[in-house]
Amino acid sequence: MEATVTADMLEREKAFNDRIARGEVIEPKDWMPERYRKQLIRMMSQHAHSEIVGMLPEGNWITRAPSLSRKASLLAKVQDEAGHGLYIYSATETLGVDRLELTQQFLDGNAKYSSIFNYPTLSWADIGAIGWLVDGAAIVNQTALAKCSYGPYSRAMLRICKEENFHHKQGYQILSIMMQGTAEQKEMAQDAVNRFWWPSLMMFGPSDANSPNSEELMRWKVKLHSNDDLRQRFIDRTVPQGEAIGLTFPDDKLKYSETTRSYEWGQINWDEFKAVVSGNGPCNKQRMQARKTAEENGQWVRAAAEAYAAKHYN
Amino acid sequence: MTKNQALYEYALRLGDTSLVLGHRLSEWCGHAPLLEEDIALSNMALDLIGQSRLMLAYAGTLEGKGNDEDALAYHRDARQYRNLLLAEQPNGDFGYTIARHFLLSAYLVTLYQKLTKSSDETLNGFAQKSLKEMIYHLRHASDWMLRLGDGTPESKQRVQESLDACWLFTDDFFDADAVDAILQDGTAPDLADIKTTWLVTVTSVITLAGLQIPATTNGFMRSGSRKGNHTEYLGHLLADMQFIPRAYPGTKW
Amino acid sequence: MSTDTKLITWEVFTQKKQGAAHEHAGSVKATDPKMALLNARDVYGRRNEAINMWVVPAFAITASTPEDVGPFFDPANDKLYRNPNFYKLSNTYKPVAD
């Protein structure tokens, strides 16, 4: 009996792998290995949590935006992050796990989110740097994910990429204007890039040699490119843009190589990365506390809505 | 006071109320009770900021000193602001924000409905566009008044307390002065009419939610926004909002 | 997570322009249909992407499974009489509309 079950499973798994190899898209009700489902849930929920935590550093400047048009754009952008979180949670729900459960895991400290959002936003220029560098890195990642093997995730990414491109332009434009402004403004813009450059590169995750999940995810075409490849792509596209508006990068090894037609660059501080990912970045506690407070303050509201629905919609 | 000056004041009242209320709602972004509410409150904040930009730009034109929307938003102090007092009150809990928005959006819907018949072309166009937005706000806030009022005993008590607290600032909505008198030539509506309609709207929702219309006989009603007599909260809101243009004068962002 | 929660998932369908069919846009959480509709509007209609919306509790949707593919849909493949292409047409025939 057991032997046949195992044989059957192996056959199913082989059929699944063949589908992946043929480039087919997996849909929610299709059979999939439990491990594929688990890895997707882990990866997608981390992504969704990141969007939600990502609202906080930028939200920090909504009330202090320097003009009404900037205020409106920033608010719309942070609102988009909430929307992105929502789209990705929705896509994750197709794997049989409820958003409320995922949120609880996150609040209990049992789920990760992108390390970048544990850095503080200290000046208005940081809003430019986040749009240009952080969203730029996110776009490189998400454009790849838009071609991933799981249908709902790939569709969520397509939708999100459209909006992120707009954020990316906006961030670059904020820095461009500052780089044409007063000495103080230029200093502020450069300082923001100095602080956000390395953390942005860390967004692509550990180097391929040290990325525990990469091999499996690539075999399943959840990931289509390695962390290092995407990171290099981001650097190659970003550095010339920065130089065009007079920005420099905090890496003395950074230089263009005519032979590889690509940038050579220095070394990421992986100790810092590990510290931030494991909860010891500059703002980890503050970010988690903000989300917990929002959750706690919302409890009575959700309870009221539930009670109202029980009375009126049963 | 000339008609032009009256119109300038009137535009500031509309523009400042939208700006300050939009600013308050924007503070919720990232902290709402449900992800969907983060998005909803941000949408409403964006509507209001959009409305304020139209009216402050108009005020700048009427004033004729070359001030644009940003000059007016970022370079006036609290005593020059003309927003309704209720709009500047801190968010409190979600119930307070809803009660505040319910009373204010019911007011703005009523006011904008009348302004769609204004003889002033700019006010008229502004009201046509903004009315649709505010009807949505009123619907959202009314739905939540019902859920909170007819939800749990805790939510009922909380939202009633918030409603009572907000109510103190509602006389301020209808505080007609010389500006309103001058604009009674078909430019702006009679605030006494607005009050009648507003009261019918809010009473029906409050009653349906199982809540009490707050008693006004014991509490004294606060007003003063027409003369820039605000509560202490506005100064802090402006300190936050105006920080960059004040700290770096003459810069472009 | 209590199983009797009213905070459930609603699937959202949007109509992009008059005359177009409603298409699935995504989902929202809500405790009642009015909240679901307003949430849908804010999430999936804020960029002017819709003129009409449906919201449906996700639990109310029954979908066919991949195992159904054969019995459900294959039989339609060989019923050519549904596509009247193999009758000879006289030259006088013209479609009444393109």
XYZ file of C-alpha atoms in Angstrom:
665
model
C 0.000 0.000 0.000
C 2.630 2.443 1.144
C 4.854 1.512 -1.734
C 2.163 2.353 -4.266
C 1.470 5.702 -2.607
C 5.127 6.553 -2.831
C 5.331 5.399 -6.407
C 2.258 7.447 -7.211
C 3.775 10.491 -5.526
C 6.993 10.083 -7.443
C 5.084 9.873 -10.660
C 3.108 12.989 -9.844
C 6.239 14.825 -8.871
C 7.882 13.818 -12.109
C 4.869 15.008 -14.077
C 4.998 18.287 -12.148
C 8.691 18.755 -12.837
C 8.060 18.038 -16.509
C 5.397 20.714 -16.602
C 7.813 23.188 -15.029
C 10.516 22.175 -17.507
C 8.123 22.805 -20.405
C 7.546 26.303 -19.004
C 3.934 25.676 -18.032
C 2.299 27.900 -15.458
C 1.043 26.257 -12.273
C -2.423 27.291 -11.120
C -3.875 27.025 -7.570
C -5.865 23.843 -8.051
C -3.109 21.999 -9.906
C -1.260 19.300 -8.035
C 2.009 20.560 -6.630
C 4.618 19.114 -4.292
C 4.034 20.144 -0.699
C 7.512 21.630 -0.628
C 6.741 23.852 -3.635
C 3.612 25.107 -1.883
C 5.496 25.747 1.365
C 8.352 27.566 -0.337
C 5.935 29.752 -2.263
C 3.970 30.593 0.872
C 7.191 31.507 2.647
C 8.496 33.631 -0.177
C 5.218 35.322 -1.096
C 4.223 36.117 2.466
C 7.674 37.602 3.150
C 7.167 39.717 0.084
C 3.711 40.838 1.240
C 4.942 41.640 4.767
C 7.737 43.685 3.207
C 5.245 45.824 1.339
C 3.346 46.472 4.567
C 6.399 47.301 6.664
C 7.631 49.306 3.689
C 4.818 51.760 4.263
C 6.396 52.916 7.512
C 9.723 54.504 6.510
C 8.094 56.485 3.706
C 4.974 57.149 5.741
C 7.344 58.928 8.109
C 7.517 61.823 5.597
C 3.920 62.086 4.375
C 3.031 64.803 6.859
C 6.290 66.664 6.134
C 6.407 66.551 2.330
C 7.765 69.881 1.052
C 4.898 70.776 -1.285
C 1.284 69.796 -1.773
C 2.017 67.969 -5.011
C 4.849 66.003 -3.347
C 2.541 65.236 -0.455
C -0.099 63.832 -2.790
C 2.430 61.764 -4.776
C 4.025 60.317 -1.670
C 0.699 59.459 -0.097
C -0.437 57.790 -3.321
C 2.829 55.867 -3.418
C 2.597 54.589 0.138
C -1.010 53.696 -0.563
C 0.210 51.672 -3.545
C 2.512 49.738 -1.190
C -0.550 48.795 0.851
C -2.223 47.718 -2.383
C 0.812 45.648 -3.353
C 0.778 43.936 0.017
C -2.875 43.202 -0.506
C -2.398 41.775 -4.021
C 0.393 39.498 -2.836
C -1.556 38.339 0.221
C -4.462 37.558 -2.115
C -2.162 35.542 -4.354
C -0.790 33.717 -1.306
C -4.314 32.854 -0.169
C -4.713 30.769 -3.330
C -2.223 28.356 -1.742
C -4.680 27.661 1.043
C -3.499 29.998 3.768
C -5.529 32.936 5.080
C -4.122 36.458 5.146
C -5.074 36.877 8.802
C -3.043 33.801 9.661
C -0.048 35.134 7.727
C -0.356 38.485 9.481
C -0.388 36.722 12.828
C 2.784 34.802 11.983
C 4.422 38.075 11.093
C 3.287 39.815 14.292
C 4.494 36.872 16.354
C 7.934 37.396 14.857
C 7.803 34.132 12.907
C 8.063 35.606 9.431
C 10.716 37.727 7.804
C 10.452 40.865 5.718
C 12.914 42.783 3.580
C 15.817 44.114 5.635
C 15.799 47.452 3.806
C 12.813 48.772 5.746
C 14.730 48.586 8.997
C 16.758 51.621 7.999
C 15.506 55.041 9.110
C 14.375 57.849 6.796
C 16.232 60.864 8.143
C 15.627 63.507 5.500
C 13.335 64.234 2.580
C 16.097 63.032 0.237
C 15.590 59.549 1.668
C 12.193 59.522 -0.032
C 13.991 60.089 -3.323
C 16.595 57.430 -2.514
C 13.949 54.879 -1.581
C 12.008 55.485 -4.785
C 15.061 55.350 -6.971
C 17.221 52.702 -5.269
C 14.867 50.575 -3.196
C 12.046 50.521 -5.717
C 14.618 50.175 -8.482
C 15.989 47.027 -6.825
C 12.452 45.799 -6.215
C 11.597 46.257 -9.905
C 14.597 44.205 -11.013
C 13.501 41.441 -8.629
C 9.818 41.647 -9.478
C 10.257 41.801 -13.238
C 11.984 38.441 -12.906
C 9.234 37.135 -10.626
C 6.590 38.183 -13.144
C 7.777 35.238 -15.233
C 7.761 32.754 -12.337
C 6.030 29.396 -12.528
C 3.162 30.138 -10.138
C 0.321 31.907 -11.984
C -1.196 34.020 -9.186
C 2.235 35.289 -8.064
C 3.291 36.115 -11.586
C 0.043 38.019 -12.247
C 0.394 39.983 -9.003
C 3.940 40.917 -10.046
C 2.831 42.162 -13.458
C 0.341 44.483 -11.845
C 2.829 45.668 -9.256
C 5.669 46.317 -11.721
C 3.548 48.807 -13.613
C 3.068 50.874 -10.474
C 6.644 50.473 -9.259
C 8.057 51.926 -12.456
C 6.158 55.077 -11.713
C 7.580 55.168 -8.162
C 11.079 54.654 -9.499
C 10.834 57.655 -11.834
C 9.393 59.755 -9.065
C 12.279 58.911 -6.733
C 14.859 59.738 -9.363
C 13.140 62.997 -10.089
C 13.159 63.998 -6.396
C 16.932 63.467 -6.277
C 17.509 65.184 -9.646
C 15.774 68.336 -8.478
C 17.731 68.345 -5.242
C 20.983 67.896 -7.160
C 20.158 71.087 -9.067
C 19.385 72.964 -5.855
C 21.399 74.535 -3.045
C 24.575 73.080 -1.537
C 22.520 71.858 1.409
C 20.113 70.030 -0.882
C 22.936 68.367 -2.815
C 24.542 67.256 0.414
C 21.244 65.859 1.607
C 20.725 63.901 -1.635
C 24.265 62.519 -1.590
C 23.947 61.559 2.062
C 20.748 59.631 1.322
C 22.447 57.695 -1.489
C 25.433 56.996 0.768
C 23.171 55.504 3.397
C 20.832 53.554 1.075
C 23.266 52.222 -1.530
C 24.614 49.178 0.327
C 21.311 48.238 1.961
C 19.724 48.334 -1.519
C 22.317 45.876 -2.802
C 21.546 43.631 0.168
C 17.923 43.492 -0.963
C 18.861 40.836 -3.519
C 19.721 38.496 -0.680
C 22.798 36.433 0.115
C 25.371 35.634 -2.489
C 24.494 32.533 -4.534
C 26.969 30.388 -2.638
C 25.217 31.206 0.638
C 21.596 31.251 -0.439
C 19.984 28.168 1.118
C 16.777 28.203 -0.928
C 18.061 29.398 -4.273
C 18.857 26.115 -5.983
C 15.453 24.603 -5.318
C 13.558 27.768 -6.218
C 15.420 28.042 -9.498
C 14.734 24.422 -10.361
C 11.033 25.136 -9.884
C 11.327 28.392 -11.821
C 10.022 30.369 -8.895
C 13.263 32.249 -9.259
C 14.618 32.610 -12.771
C 17.871 34.379 -12.050
C 20.348 34.123 -9.235
C 20.618 36.794 -6.542
C 24.031 37.833 -7.809
C 22.872 38.164 -11.425
C 19.981 40.410 -10.460
C 22.185 42.477 -8.166
C 24.666 43.033 -10.991
C 21.871 43.991 -13.368
C 20.656 46.579 -10.863
C 24.135 48.046 -10.401
C 24.735 48.268 -14.142
C 21.511 50.133 -14.703
C 21.665 52.377 -11.664
C 25.218 53.695 -11.523
C 25.107 55.618 -14.844
C 21.770 57.161 -13.872
C 23.232 58.414 -10.613
C 26.359 59.763 -12.254
C 24.229 61.615 -14.797
C 22.839 63.837 -12.054
C 26.125 64.236 -10.203
C 25.726 61.600 -7.507
C 28.568 59.365 -6.384
C 28.431 55.936 -4.746
C 30.031 54.934 -1.437
C 32.202 52.211 -2.981
C 35.800 52.976 -3.937
C 36.034 49.714 -5.868
C 33.219 50.683 -8.185
C 34.418 51.008 -11.766
C 33.231 50.219 -15.244
C 34.949 47.393 -17.033
C 35.101 47.701 -20.814
C 35.783 43.985 -21.161
C 32.680 42.782 -19.301
C 30.656 45.906 -20.153
C 29.624 45.844 -16.566
C 30.589 47.389 -13.232
C 33.092 45.905 -10.855
C 32.361 46.714 -7.267
C 33.333 46.133 -3.626
C 32.154 43.876 -0.875
C 28.787 43.794 0.894
C 29.033 43.780 4.661
C 27.260 40.481 5.266
C 27.579 40.779 9.015
C 25.406 43.869 8.858
C 22.948 42.039 6.608
C 22.690 39.126 9.036
C 22.235 41.445 11.988
C 19.409 43.353 10.303
C 17.660 40.217 9.050
C 17.803 38.629 12.484
C 16.150 41.619 14.129
C 19.028 43.881 15.085
C 18.864 46.588 12.458
C 18.431 50.260 13.341
C 14.606 50.200 13.219
C 13.486 46.553 13.551
C 11.885 47.010 16.949
C 10.245 50.280 16.001
C 8.755 48.800 12.805
C 7.406 45.703 14.530
C 6.009 47.820 17.337
C 4.212 50.089 14.880
C 2.542 47.115 13.190
C 1.620 45.521 16.525
C 0.131 48.770 17.780
C -1.923 49.153 14.605
C -3.139 45.593 15.025
C -4.018 46.038 18.703
C -5.706 49.393 18.162
C -7.758 47.854 15.394
C -9.024 44.898 17.394
C -12.112 46.566 18.814
C -12.952 47.957 15.360
C -12.785 44.561 13.687
C -14.739 43.033 16.581
C -17.451 45.672 16.081
C -17.644 44.992 12.343
C -17.890 41.254 12.998
C -20.634 41.741 15.580
C -22.529 44.065 13.248
C -22.307 41.550 10.399
C -23.490 38.747 12.693
C -26.574 40.827 13.549
C -27.395 42.064 10.082
C -26.049 39.571 7.560
C -26.787 36.129 8.910
C -14.626 94.388 2.707
C -14.796 94.038 -1.065
C -16.399 91.063 -2.720
C -12.971 89.982 -3.867
C -11.680 89.978 -0.298
C -14.729 88.026 0.835
C -14.165 85.450 -1.892
C -10.522 85.161 -0.881
C -11.547 84.435 2.712
C -14.154 81.975 1.503
C -11.676 80.097 -0.679
C -9.270 79.879 2.267
C -11.989 78.426 4.470
C -12.709 75.679 1.961
C -9.073 75.094 1.045
C -7.749 75.071 4.615
C -10.472 72.747 5.861
C -9.701 70.227 3.107
C -5.956 70.535 3.653
C -6.014 70.115 7.412
C -8.535 67.272 7.326
C -6.611 65.560 4.526
C -3.418 65.949 6.527
C -5.037 64.306 9.550
C -6.340 61.388 7.484
C -2.931 60.925 5.885
C -1.493 60.295 9.356
C -3.388 56.986 9.354
C -1.445 55.596 6.416
C 0.298 52.452 7.659
C -1.581 52.342 10.963
C -5.226 51.550 10.119
C -7.245 48.698 11.670
C -7.365 46.793 8.382
C -5.171 46.947 5.297
C -8.196 47.897 3.202
C -8.807 50.849 5.524
C -5.244 52.087 5.022
C -6.096 52.316 1.370
C -9.533 53.845 1.935
C -8.311 56.524 4.355
C -5.447 57.387 2.011
C -7.872 57.742 -0.875
C -9.955 60.158 1.123
C -6.898 62.085 2.232
C -5.860 62.373 -1.414
C -9.296 63.646 -2.421
C -9.104 66.330 0.250
C -5.555 67.389 -0.571
C -6.634 67.669 -4.201
C -9.574 69.840 -3.189
C -7.357 72.064 -1.087
C -4.949 72.597 -3.962
C -7.757 73.870 -6.166
C -9.063 76.248 -3.539
C -5.686 77.525 -2.353
C -4.668 78.186 -5.949
C -7.916 80.129 -6.359
C -7.295 82.030 -3.120
C -3.839 82.931 -4.408
C -5.322 84.353 -7.597
C -7.927 86.354 -5.698
C -5.314 87.708 -3.324
C -3.195 88.871 -6.265
C 0.151 88.847 -4.481
C 1.658 86.053 -6.515
C 1.146 83.387 -3.841
C 0.570 79.897 -5.193
C -0.977 76.931 -3.366
C 2.288 76.073 -1.655
C 3.023 79.620 -0.541
C -0.374 79.711 1.128
C -0.141 76.225 2.610
C 3.417 76.452 3.877
C 3.919 80.100 4.775
C 0.914 81.077 6.844
C 0.852 80.604 10.594
C -2.010 79.158 12.613
C -3.702 82.529 13.132
C -3.999 82.951 9.371
C -5.503 79.520 8.830
C -9.259 79.397 8.293
C -10.016 75.662 8.531
C -12.893 74.434 10.677
C -11.798 73.558 14.210
C -13.068 70.003 13.991
C -10.798 69.262 11.019
C -7.648 69.958 13.055
C -8.566 67.742 16.024
C -6.128 64.828 16.430
C -7.163 61.471 15.009
C -7.781 59.751 18.347
C -8.900 56.180 17.809
C -10.500 54.923 14.608
C -13.933 55.708 16.086
C -13.006 59.343 16.652
C -11.664 59.653 13.118
C -14.891 58.169 11.780
C -17.143 60.392 13.910
C -15.134 63.461 12.872
C -15.245 62.491 9.237
C -18.910 61.647 9.404
C -19.879 65.081 10.748
C -17.536 66.943 8.407
C -18.327 65.001 5.252
C -22.071 65.404 5.884
C -21.405 69.145 6.151
C -19.230 69.315 3.044
C -21.711 67.285 0.983
C -24.472 69.714 1.931
C -22.314 72.748 1.313
C -20.909 71.525 -2.010
C -24.393 70.592 -3.219
C -25.363 74.239 -2.819
C -22.100 75.461 -4.303
C -22.782 73.536 -7.515
C -25.310 76.327 -8.110
C -22.888 79.132 -7.294
C -22.688 82.062 -9.711
C -18.916 81.992 -9.230
C -17.531 79.794 -11.973
C -14.501 78.522 -10.046
C -16.477 77.649 -6.925
C -19.075 76.026 -9.102
C -16.576 73.843 -10.949
C -14.798 72.991 -7.709
C -18.067 71.876 -6.137
C -19.130 69.766 -9.134
C -15.902 67.792 -8.906
C -15.592 67.626 -5.132
C -19.206 66.739 -4.401
C -18.822 63.271 -5.927
C -15.792 62.654 -3.736
C -17.513 63.812 -0.578
C -20.615 61.718 -1.206
C -18.319 58.713 -1.184
C -16.668 59.883 2.045
C -20.057 60.281 3.689
C -21.081 56.812 2.608
C -17.893 55.287 3.974
C -18.169 57.159 7.274
C -21.901 56.444 7.647
C -21.363 52.715 7.094
C -18.749 52.728 9.824
C -20.972 54.758 12.180
C -23.515 51.951 11.838
C -20.944 49.200 12.384
C -19.436 50.867 15.421
C -22.738 52.107 16.873
C -24.469 48.772 16.365
C -21.408 46.559 16.877
C -20.204 45.611 20.360
C -20.996 47.394 23.661
C -17.400 48.648 23.670
C -17.599 50.076 20.159
C -20.935 51.713 20.903
C -19.545 53.440 23.969
C -16.353 54.505 22.218
C -18.036 55.991 19.180
C -20.679 57.737 21.292
C -17.946 59.404 23.334
C -16.180 60.454 20.165
C -19.370 61.786 18.665
C -20.016 63.829 21.820
C -16.482 65.202 21.732
C -16.703 66.125 18.042
C -20.137 67.665 18.418
C -18.715 70.572 20.445
C -17.050 71.850 17.289
C -20.081 71.710 15.020
C -21.466 75.212 15.739
C -18.249 76.410 14.158
C -19.498 74.972 10.816
C -22.368 77.447 10.718
C -20.741 80.539 12.127
C -21.827 83.056 9.473
C -20.101 86.439 9.368
C -19.587 89.428 7.044
C -17.927 87.215 4.435
C -21.028 85.066 4.129
C -23.238 88.157 4.089
C -21.377 89.642 1.119
C -21.520 86.363 -0.785
C -25.297 86.020 -0.388
C -25.593 87.331 -3.965
C -25.772 83.819 -5.359
C -22.096 83.110 -4.785
C -22.366 81.127 -1.555
C -25.262 79.489 0.273
C -26.973 80.589 3.462
C -25.365 78.631 6.301
C -28.682 78.454 8.172
C -30.078 76.375 5.291
C -27.012 74.175 5.326
C -27.470 73.580 9.027
C -31.062 72.369 8.581
C -30.137 69.866 5.880
C -26.979 68.753 7.690
C -28.897 68.081 10.890
C -31.419 65.891 9.067
C -28.614 63.859 7.458
C -26.584 63.287 10.591
C -29.623 62.644 12.789
C -30.878 59.866 10.548
C -27.549 58.007 10.590
C -26.931 58.569 14.303
C -30.404 57.243 15.100
C -30.046 54.266 12.796
C -26.735 53.458 14.497
C -28.514 53.376 17.844
C -26.530 56.361 19.083
C -27.684 59.551 20.819
C -27.565 63.023 19.359
C -25.126 64.714 21.733
C -26.678 67.123 24.227
C -25.427 70.646 23.679
C -27.143 72.311 26.622
C -24.495 71.328 29.151
C -21.405 71.644 27.028
C -20.389 74.941 25.566
C -19.834 74.931 21.845
C -16.471 75.929 20.447
C -16.126 78.170 17.414
C -13.696 80.750 16.129
C -12.177 79.337 12.952
C -13.451 82.276 10.867
C -11.143 84.569 12.825
C -8.274 82.097 13.048
C -8.958 81.295 16.722
C -7.922 77.669 16.677
C -7.306 74.942 19.190
C -3.704 74.305 20.235
C -3.457 71.325 17.913
C -3.240 73.326 14.703
C 0.124 74.893 15.570
C 1.687 71.463 15.991
C 0.143 70.186 12.804
C 1.593 73.153 10.899
C 5.010 72.819 12.544
C 5.123 69.303 11.163
C 3.686 70.131 7.758
C 5.688 73.314 7.108
C 9.034 72.102 8.395
C 10.978 71.807 5.127
C 9.973 75.051 3.383
C 10.499 76.927 6.669
C 13.896 75.338 7.405
C 15.183 75.811 3.844
C 13.650 79.047 2.570
C 13.629 79.697 -1.149
C 14.348 76.111 -2.165
C 12.593 74.001 -4.771
C 11.748 70.352 -4.130
C -8.033 31.933 14.086
C -11.682 31.363 14.874
C -13.524 29.649 12.079
C -16.718 31.660 12.463
C -15.016 34.933 11.596
C -17.040 37.313 9.475
C -13.862 38.889 8.166
C -13.751 36.809 5.016
C -12.291 37.006 1.533
C -14.435 38.473 -1.257
C -13.520 38.052 -4.898
C -13.779 41.256 -6.891
C -14.909 41.485 -10.516
C -14.621 44.756 -12.375
C -16.143 46.021 -15.581
C -13.681 48.307 -17.301
C -15.986 50.041 -19.737
C -19.586 50.001 -20.742
C -20.530 46.843 -22.595
C -17.426 44.960 -21.485
C -17.646 41.772 -19.453
C -16.770 41.752 -15.764
C -13.311 40.354 -15.143
C -11.695 39.043 -12.007
C -9.521 41.760 -10.473
C -8.451 40.274 -7.143
C -9.809 40.000 -3.648
C -10.431 42.010 -0.487
C -11.282 41.259 3.123
C -14.538 42.529 4.598
C -17.125 41.612 7.188
C -20.184 42.557 5.145
C -21.117 43.133 1.479
C -21.215 46.920 1.754
C -17.732 46.973 3.203
C -16.576 44.539 0.549
C -17.868 46.787 -2.216
C -16.298 49.943 -0.811
C -13.004 48.144 -0.181
C -13.082 46.803 -3.726
C -13.620 50.305 -5.038
C -10.676 51.667 -3.057
C -8.314 48.831 -3.928
C -9.238 47.978 -7.517
C -10.926 51.141 -8.736
C -8.755 53.916 -7.397
C -6.932 54.436 -10.679
C -10.113 54.792 -12.614
C -9.998 51.178 -13.788
C -13.671 50.343 -13.392
C -17.201 51.544 -13.976
C -18.954 48.677 -12.224
C -18.007 46.032 -9.694
C -19.234 42.760 -8.276
C -18.088 41.321 -4.976
C -18.699 37.658 -4.176
C -17.782 35.781 -0.983
C -14.920 33.521 -2.034
C -16.599 30.532 -0.332
C -19.581 30.898 -2.669
C -17.470 30.126 -5.728
C -17.209 26.533 -6.892
C -14.504 25.890 -9.452
C -13.780 22.902 -11.638
C -10.641 20.999 -10.746
C -7.724 20.062 -12.984
C -9.008 16.451 -12.816
C -12.228 17.688 -14.425
C -10.337 18.907 -17.475
C -10.866 15.738 -19.520
C -14.534 14.960 -18.806
C -15.558 18.633 -18.722
C -13.863 20.176 -21.667
C -12.411 17.572 -24.030
C -15.797 16.398 -25.323
C -16.323 19.873 -26.755
C -13.242 19.491 -28.946
C -14.592 17.118 -31.543
C -18.129 18.463 -31.919
C -17.491 20.197 -35.170
C -21.192 20.623 -35.786
C -21.037 23.490 -33.298
C -18.789 25.312 -35.726
C -20.632 25.061 -39.048
C -17.536 25.286 -41.197
C -17.727 22.174 -43.352
C -20.847 22.924 -45.337
C -20.182 24.323 -48.760
C -21.283 27.895 -48.954
C -22.742 29.393 -52.071
C -20.983 32.527 -53.262
C -24.092 34.532 -52.581
C -23.621 34.229 -48.813
C -22.288 37.282 -47.020
C -22.125 37.704 -43.236
C -24.740 40.180 -42.056
C -22.093 41.923 -40.027
C -18.289 41.794 -39.765
